[in-house]
Short mmCIF file of C-alpha atoms in Angstrom, two decimals:
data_model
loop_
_atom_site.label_atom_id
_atom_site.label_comp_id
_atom_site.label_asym_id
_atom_site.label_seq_id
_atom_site.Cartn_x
_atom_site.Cartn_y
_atom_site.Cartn_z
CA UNK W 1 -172.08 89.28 -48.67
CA UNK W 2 -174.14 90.95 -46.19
CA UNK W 3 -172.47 91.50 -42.93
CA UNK W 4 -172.28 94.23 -40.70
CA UNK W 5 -168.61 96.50 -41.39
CA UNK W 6 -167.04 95.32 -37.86
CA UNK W 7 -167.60 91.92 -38.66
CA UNK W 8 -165.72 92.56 -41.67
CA UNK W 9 -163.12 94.28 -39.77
CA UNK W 10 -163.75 98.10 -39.93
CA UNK W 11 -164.30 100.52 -36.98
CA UNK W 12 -166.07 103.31 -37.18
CA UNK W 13 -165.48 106.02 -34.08
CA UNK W 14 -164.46 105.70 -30.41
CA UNK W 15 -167.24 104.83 -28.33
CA UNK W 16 -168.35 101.09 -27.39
CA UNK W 17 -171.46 99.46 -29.83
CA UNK W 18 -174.32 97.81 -28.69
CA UNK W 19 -174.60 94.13 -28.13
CA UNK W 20 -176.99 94.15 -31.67
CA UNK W 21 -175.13 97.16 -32.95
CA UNK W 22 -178.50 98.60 -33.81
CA UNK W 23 -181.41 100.73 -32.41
CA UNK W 24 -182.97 98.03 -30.83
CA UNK W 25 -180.39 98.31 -28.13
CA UNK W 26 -182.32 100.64 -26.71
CA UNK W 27 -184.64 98.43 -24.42
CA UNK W 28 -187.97 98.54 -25.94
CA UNK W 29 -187.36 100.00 -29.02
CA UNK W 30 -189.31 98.03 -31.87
CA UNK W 31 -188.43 97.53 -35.86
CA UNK W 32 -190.86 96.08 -38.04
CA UNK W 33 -190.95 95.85 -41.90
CA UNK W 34 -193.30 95.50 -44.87
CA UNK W 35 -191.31 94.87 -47.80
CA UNK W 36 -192.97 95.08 -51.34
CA UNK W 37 -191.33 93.37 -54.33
CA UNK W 38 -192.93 91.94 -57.39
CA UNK W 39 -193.59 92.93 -61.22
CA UNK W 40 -196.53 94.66 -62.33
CA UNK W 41 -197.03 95.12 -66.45
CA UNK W 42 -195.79 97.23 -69.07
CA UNK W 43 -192.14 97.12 -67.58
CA UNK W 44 -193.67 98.21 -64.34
CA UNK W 45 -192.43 97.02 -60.85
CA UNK W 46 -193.29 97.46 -56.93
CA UNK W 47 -190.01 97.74 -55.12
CA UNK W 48 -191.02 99.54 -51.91
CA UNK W 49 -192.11 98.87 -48.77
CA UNK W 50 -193.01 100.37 -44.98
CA UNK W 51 -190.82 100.59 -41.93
CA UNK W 52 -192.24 101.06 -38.20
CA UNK W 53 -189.85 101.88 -35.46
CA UNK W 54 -191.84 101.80 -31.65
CA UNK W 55 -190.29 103.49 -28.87
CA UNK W 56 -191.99 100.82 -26.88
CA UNK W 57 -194.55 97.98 -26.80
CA UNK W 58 -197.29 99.83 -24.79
CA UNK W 59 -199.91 102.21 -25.30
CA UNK W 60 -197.42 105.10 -27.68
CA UNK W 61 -200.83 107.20 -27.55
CA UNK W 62 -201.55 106.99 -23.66
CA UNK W 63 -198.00 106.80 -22.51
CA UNK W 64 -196.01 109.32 -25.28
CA UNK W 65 -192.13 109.82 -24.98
CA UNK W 66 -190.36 113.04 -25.00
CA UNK W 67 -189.28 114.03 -28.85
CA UNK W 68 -187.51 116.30 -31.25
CA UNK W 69 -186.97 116.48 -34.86
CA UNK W 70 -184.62 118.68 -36.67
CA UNK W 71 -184.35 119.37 -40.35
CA UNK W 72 -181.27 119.59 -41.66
CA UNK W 73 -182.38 120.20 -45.31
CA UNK W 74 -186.13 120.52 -46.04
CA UNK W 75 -186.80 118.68 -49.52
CA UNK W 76 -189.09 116.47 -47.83
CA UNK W 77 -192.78 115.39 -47.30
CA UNK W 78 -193.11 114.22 -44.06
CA UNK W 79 -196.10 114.32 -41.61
CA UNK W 80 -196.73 115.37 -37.72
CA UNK W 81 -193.36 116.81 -36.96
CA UNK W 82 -194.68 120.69 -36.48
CA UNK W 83 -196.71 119.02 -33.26
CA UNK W 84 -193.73 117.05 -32.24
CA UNK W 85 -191.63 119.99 -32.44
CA UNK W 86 -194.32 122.14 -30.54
CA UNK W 87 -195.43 119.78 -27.77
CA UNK W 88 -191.92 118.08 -27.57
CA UNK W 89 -193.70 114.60 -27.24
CA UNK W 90 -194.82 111.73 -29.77
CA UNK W 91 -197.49 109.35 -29.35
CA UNK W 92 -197.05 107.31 -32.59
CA UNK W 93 -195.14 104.68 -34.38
CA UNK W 94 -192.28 106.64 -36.31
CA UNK W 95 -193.68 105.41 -40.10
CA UNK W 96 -190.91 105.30 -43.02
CA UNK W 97 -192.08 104.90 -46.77
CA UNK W 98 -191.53 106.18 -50.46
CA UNK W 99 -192.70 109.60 -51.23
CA UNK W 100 -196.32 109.06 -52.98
CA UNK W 101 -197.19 106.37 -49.87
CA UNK W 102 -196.96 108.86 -47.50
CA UNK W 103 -200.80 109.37 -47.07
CA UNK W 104 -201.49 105.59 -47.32
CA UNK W 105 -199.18 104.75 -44.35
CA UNK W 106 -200.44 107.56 -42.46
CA UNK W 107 -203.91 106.53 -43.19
CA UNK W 108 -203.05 102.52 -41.86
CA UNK W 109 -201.14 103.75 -38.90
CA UNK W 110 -204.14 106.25 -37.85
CA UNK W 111 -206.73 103.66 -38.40
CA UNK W 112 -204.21 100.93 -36.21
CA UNK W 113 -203.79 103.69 -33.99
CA UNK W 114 -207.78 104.31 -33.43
CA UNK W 115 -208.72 100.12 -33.31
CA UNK W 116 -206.11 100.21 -30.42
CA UNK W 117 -207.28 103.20 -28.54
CA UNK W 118 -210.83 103.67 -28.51
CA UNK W 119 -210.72 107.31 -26.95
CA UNK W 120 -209.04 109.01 -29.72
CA UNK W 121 -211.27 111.39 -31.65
CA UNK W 122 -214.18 110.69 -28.86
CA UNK W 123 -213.38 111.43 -25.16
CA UNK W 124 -210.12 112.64 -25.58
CA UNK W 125 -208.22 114.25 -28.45
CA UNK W 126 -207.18 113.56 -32.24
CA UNK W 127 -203.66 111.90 -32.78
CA UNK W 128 -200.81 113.10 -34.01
CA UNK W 129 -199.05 110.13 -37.04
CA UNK W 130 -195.45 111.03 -37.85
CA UNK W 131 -194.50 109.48 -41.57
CA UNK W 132 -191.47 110.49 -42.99
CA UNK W 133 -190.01 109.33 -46.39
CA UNK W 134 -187.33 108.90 -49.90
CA UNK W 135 -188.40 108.79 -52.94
CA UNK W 136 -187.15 105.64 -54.80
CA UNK W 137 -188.83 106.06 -58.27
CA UNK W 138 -185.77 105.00 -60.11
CA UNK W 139 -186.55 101.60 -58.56
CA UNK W 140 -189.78 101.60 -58.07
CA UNK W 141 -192.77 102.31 -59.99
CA UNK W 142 -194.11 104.90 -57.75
CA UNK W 143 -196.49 106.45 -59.88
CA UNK W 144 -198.18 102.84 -58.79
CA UNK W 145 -199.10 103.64 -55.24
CA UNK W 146 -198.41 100.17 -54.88
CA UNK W 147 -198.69 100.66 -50.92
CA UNK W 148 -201.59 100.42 -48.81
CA UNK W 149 -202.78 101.10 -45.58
CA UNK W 150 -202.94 97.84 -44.31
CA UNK W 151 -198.87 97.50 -44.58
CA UNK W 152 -198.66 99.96 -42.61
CA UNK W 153 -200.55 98.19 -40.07
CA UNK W 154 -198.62 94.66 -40.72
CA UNK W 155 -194.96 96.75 -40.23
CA UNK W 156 -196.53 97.74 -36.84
CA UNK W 157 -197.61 94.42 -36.17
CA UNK W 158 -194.45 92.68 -37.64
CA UNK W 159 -192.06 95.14 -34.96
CA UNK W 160 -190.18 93.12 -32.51
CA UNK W 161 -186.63 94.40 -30.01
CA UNK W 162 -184.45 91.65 -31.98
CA UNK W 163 -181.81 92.40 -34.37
CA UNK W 164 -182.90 95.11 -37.22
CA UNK W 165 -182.76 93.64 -40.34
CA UNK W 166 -181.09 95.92 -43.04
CA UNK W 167 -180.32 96.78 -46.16
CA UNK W 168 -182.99 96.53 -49.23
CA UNK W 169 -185.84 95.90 -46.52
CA UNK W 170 -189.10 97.61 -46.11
CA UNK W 171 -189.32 101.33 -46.83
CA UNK W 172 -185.56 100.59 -48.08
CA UNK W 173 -186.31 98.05 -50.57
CA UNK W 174 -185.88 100.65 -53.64
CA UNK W 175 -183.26 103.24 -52.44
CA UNK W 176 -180.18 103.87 -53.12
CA UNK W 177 -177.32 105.41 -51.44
CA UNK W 178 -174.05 107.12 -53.57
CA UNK W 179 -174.81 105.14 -57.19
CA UNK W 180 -175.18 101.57 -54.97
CA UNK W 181 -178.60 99.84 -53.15
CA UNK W 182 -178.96 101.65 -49.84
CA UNK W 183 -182.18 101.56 -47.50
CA UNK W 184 -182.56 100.72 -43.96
CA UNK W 185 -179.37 100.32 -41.51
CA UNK W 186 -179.13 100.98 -38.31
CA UNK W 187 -175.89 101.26 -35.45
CA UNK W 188 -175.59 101.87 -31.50
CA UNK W 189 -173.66 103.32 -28.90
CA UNK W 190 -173.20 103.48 -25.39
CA UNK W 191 -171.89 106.37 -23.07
CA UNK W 192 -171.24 106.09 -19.57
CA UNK W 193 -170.81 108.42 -16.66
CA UNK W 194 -170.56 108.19 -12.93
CA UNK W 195 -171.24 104.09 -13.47
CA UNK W 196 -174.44 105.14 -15.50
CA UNK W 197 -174.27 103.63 -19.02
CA UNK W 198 -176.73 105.14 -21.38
CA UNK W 199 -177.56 103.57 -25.25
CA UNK W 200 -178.54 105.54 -28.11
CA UNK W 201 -179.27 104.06 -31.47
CA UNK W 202 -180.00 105.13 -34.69
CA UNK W 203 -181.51 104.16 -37.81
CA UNK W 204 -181.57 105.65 -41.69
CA UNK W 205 -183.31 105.26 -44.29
CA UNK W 206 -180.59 105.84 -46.88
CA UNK W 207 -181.23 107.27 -50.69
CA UNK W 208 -179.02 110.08 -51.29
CA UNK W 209 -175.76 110.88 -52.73
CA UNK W 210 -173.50 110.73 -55.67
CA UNK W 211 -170.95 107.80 -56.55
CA UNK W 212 -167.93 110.30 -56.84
CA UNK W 213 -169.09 111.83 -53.29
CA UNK W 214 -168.74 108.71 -51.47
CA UNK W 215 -166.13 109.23 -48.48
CA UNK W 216 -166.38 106.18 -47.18
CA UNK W 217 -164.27 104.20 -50.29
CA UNK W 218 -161.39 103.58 -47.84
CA UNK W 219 -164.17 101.35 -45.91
CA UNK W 220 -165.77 99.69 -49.28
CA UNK W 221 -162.12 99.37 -51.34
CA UNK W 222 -163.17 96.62 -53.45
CA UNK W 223 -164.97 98.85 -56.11
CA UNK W 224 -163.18 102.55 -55.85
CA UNK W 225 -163.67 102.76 -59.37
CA UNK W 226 -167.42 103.19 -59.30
CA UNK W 227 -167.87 100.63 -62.47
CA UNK W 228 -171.04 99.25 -61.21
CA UNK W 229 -172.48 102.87 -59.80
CA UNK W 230 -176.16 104.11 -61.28
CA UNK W 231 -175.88 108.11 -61.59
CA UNK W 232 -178.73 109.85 -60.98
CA UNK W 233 -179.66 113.79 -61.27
CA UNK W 234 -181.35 113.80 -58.23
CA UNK W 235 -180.01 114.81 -54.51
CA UNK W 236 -181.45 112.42 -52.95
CA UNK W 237 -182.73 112.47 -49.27
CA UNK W 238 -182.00 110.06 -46.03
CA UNK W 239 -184.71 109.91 -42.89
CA UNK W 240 -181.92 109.68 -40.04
CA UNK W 241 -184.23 107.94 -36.40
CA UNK W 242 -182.54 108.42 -33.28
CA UNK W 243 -183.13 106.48 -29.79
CA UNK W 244 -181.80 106.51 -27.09
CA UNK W 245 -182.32 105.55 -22.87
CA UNK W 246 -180.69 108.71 -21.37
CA UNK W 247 -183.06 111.26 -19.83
CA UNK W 248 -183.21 114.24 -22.46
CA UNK W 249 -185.67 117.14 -22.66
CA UNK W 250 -187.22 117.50 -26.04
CA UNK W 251 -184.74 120.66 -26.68
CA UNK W 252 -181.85 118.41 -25.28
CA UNK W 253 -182.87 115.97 -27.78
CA UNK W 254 -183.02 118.58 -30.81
CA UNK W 255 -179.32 119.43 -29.70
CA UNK W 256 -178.39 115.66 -30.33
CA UNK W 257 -180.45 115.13 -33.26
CA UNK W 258 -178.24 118.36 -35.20
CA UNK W 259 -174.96 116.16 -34.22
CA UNK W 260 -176.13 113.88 -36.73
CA UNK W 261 -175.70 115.88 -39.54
CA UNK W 262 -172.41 115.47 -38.85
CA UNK W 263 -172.32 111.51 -39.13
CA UNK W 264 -174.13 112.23 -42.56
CA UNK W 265 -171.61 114.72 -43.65
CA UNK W 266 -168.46 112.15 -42.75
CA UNK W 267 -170.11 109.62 -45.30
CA UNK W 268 -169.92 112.39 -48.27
CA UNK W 269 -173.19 114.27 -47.78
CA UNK W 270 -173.21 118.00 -48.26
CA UNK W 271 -177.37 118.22 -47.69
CA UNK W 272 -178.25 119.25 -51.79
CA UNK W 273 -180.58 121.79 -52.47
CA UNK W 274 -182.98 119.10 -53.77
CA UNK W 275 -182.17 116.64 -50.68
CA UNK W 276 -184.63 115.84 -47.53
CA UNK W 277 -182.50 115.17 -44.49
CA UNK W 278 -184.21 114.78 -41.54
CA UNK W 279 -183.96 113.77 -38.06
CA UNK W 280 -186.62 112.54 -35.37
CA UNK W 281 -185.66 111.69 -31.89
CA UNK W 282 -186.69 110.37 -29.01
CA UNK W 283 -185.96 109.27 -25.12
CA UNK W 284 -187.53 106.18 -23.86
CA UNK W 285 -186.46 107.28 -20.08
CA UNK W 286 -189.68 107.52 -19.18
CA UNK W 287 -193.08 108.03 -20.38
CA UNK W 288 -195.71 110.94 -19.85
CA UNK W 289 -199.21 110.05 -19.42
CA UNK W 290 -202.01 111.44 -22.04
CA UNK W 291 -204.50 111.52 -19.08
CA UNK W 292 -203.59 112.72 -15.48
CA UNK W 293 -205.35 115.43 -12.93
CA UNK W 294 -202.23 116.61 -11.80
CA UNK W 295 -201.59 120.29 -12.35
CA UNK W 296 -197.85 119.77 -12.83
CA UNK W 297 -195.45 116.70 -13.52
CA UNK W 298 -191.84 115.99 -12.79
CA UNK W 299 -189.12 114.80 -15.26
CA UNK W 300 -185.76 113.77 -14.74
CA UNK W 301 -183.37 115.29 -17.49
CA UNK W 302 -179.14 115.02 -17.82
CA UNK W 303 -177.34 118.31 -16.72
CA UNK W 304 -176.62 120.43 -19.71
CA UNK W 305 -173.05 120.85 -18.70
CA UNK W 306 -172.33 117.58 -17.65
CA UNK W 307 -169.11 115.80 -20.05
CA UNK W 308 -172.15 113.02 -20.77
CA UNK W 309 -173.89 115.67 -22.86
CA UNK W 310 -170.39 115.89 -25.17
CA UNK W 311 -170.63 111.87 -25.32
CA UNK W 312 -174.15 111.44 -26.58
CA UNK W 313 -173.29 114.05 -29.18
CA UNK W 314 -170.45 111.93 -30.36
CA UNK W 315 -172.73 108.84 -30.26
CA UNK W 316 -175.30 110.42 -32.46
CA UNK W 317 -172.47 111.28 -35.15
CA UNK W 318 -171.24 108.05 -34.80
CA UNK W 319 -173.97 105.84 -34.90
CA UNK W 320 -175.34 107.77 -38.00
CA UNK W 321 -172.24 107.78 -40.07
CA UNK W 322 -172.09 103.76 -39.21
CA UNK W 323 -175.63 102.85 -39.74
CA UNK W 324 -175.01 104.68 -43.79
CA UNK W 325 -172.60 102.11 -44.12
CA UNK W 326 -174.55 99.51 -42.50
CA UNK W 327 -177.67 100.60 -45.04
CA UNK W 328 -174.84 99.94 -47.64
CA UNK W 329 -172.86 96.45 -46.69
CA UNK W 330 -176.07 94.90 -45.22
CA UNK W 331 -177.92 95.76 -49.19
CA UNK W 332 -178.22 93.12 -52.19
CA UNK W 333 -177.99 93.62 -55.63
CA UNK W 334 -181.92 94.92 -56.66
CA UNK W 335 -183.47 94.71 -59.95
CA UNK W 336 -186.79 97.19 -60.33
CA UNK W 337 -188.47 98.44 -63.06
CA UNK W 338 -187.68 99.14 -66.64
CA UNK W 339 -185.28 96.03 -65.94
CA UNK W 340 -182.88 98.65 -63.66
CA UNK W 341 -180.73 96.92 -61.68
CA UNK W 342 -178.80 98.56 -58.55
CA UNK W 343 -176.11 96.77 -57.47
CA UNK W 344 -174.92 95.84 -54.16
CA UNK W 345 -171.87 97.74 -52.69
CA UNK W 346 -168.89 95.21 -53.00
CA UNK W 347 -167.29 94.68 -49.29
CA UNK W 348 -165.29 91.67 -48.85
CA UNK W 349 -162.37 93.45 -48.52
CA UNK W 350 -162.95 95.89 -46.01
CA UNK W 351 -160.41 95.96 -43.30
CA UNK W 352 -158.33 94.22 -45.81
#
């Protein structure tokens, strides 16, 4: 059964969802997926896959939006967040993959990136390509670099604003989340103030924590017992994507991205030494132009002190902590290589 948890009668939080209940709530916000599943030889198997997420359907290099990232633990091997961080801005597809496909998905997305926009590298400058990743070697054979650049390319390509599709999709086809399949989910919120309604959305990539650390049991009651649970010695790592509408500075958007360590932490998380947890956000309320004359530029942001700021924080914890589950409830039962098999989360029950 793969349902999101409100249709199955949980509630996770105070604030109002989305009408998808998922990132692409935000208008223009894009999802696409490359999903990678097939047996190789000698007890080899390619469970893996790529996952684009597009602030919006334009030009990302000539018309960036204002970014942060924030790294809650740093086990991880991502790419282009020390430019994101220092110009506050991003001007490519966010790219999610397995560890050892990291430069392969960077490679597609820069080569998409330079057949769409033929001044890159020439007239104007180089491009920054944000990857980040999990590793999901007890699924996949990832010694295989099964991955190639052109997936990359066919995620970007494949990214549309309808529903997100979840679970053991794309770059989440071979994780796994507290001993059951994880991957890709994905929740929404909306704040409002003064008759103003702003969305944010998020979306993990989920492949971290231990059966017994799993706080969210009361949620997923059918199987408290853990009988079906794969233990690994691993911590484990989650890529965590916020979006959202409201007009945020890049620092304003670094204070939002930290409140959703706290979503991860309600789930059961306490951020392992050997975990990668990491957050990239971004604004879509407007756009800043890679070209211009002007000597200065004007940007609307949200007044730090303003109660709003308190309600995007909660929206960021909340949305996180939902789109675990999600990344959990929306998952199948996964078989990879040396015949593993990860087993879906039971649900029926919840709200039971």
């Amino acid at each position: 059964m793969t349902k999101k948890i409100r249709q199955l009668g949980a509630t996770i939080g105070r604030l109002p969802v989305g009408e998808k209940n998922d990132i692409t709530d935000v208008a223009g916000v894009r999802v696409g997926h490359v999903t990678i599943q097939h047996e190789l030889d000698n007890e080899d198997y390619a469970c893996t896959g790529v996952t684009a997420i597009l602030p919006h359907g334009g030009s990302l290099f000539r018309e960036k939006v204002t970014a942060a990232s924030y790294v809650i633990n740093g086990f991880g091997k991502t790419t282009g967040l020390v430019q994101v961080n220092e110009l506050g801005v991003l001007e490519s597809p966010i790219m999610l993959t397995n560890t050892f496909s990291v430069p392969a998905v960077t490679q597609g997305t820069l080569q998409y990136m330079l057949d769409t926009n033929e001044e890159i590298g020439d007239s104007t400058g180089t491009i920054n390509i944000v990857v980040g990743e999990c590793n999901d070697g007890h699924l996949n054979s990832i010694r295989r670099c099964v991955v190639r650049p052109e997936d990359a390319r066919v995620a970007i390509q494949n990214a549309t604003d309808q529903a997100v599709e979840e679970g053991a999709v794309g770059a989440g086809t071979g994780m796994i989340a507290f001993g059951y399949k994880g991957g890709i989910g994905s929740s929404s919120r909306i704040v409002v103030a003064e008759e103003q309604s702003y969305t944010l959305g998020a979306l993990v990539l989920s492949n971290f924590g231990h059966k017994n650390d799993f706080l969210g049991a009361n949620l997923f009651t059918s199987c408290k017992n853990n009988e079906n649970a794969v233990e690994k010695s691993e911590d484990g790592s989650i890529i965590i994507v916020l979006a959202t509408d409201a007009p945020l500075s890049d620092r304003q958007l670094l204070r939002v991205a930290k409140r959703a360590g706290i979503g991860l932490g309600r789930t059961g998380s306490h951020f392992g030494h050997g975990s990668g947890d990491i957050v990239i956000a971004f604004s879509t309320a407007q756009t800043i132009p890679h070209q211009t004359t002007a000597v200065t530029e004007t940007r609307v942001q949200l007044r730090e002190d303003h109660p709003i700021m308190n309600e995007l924080f909660a929206a960021a914890a909340e949305a996180t902590e939902e789109a675990i589950y999600h990344s959990l409830a929306q998952a199948v039962t996964t078989m990879g290589r040396k015949g593993r098999i990860v087993h879906a989360y039971p649900s029926p029950d919840i709200g039971e």
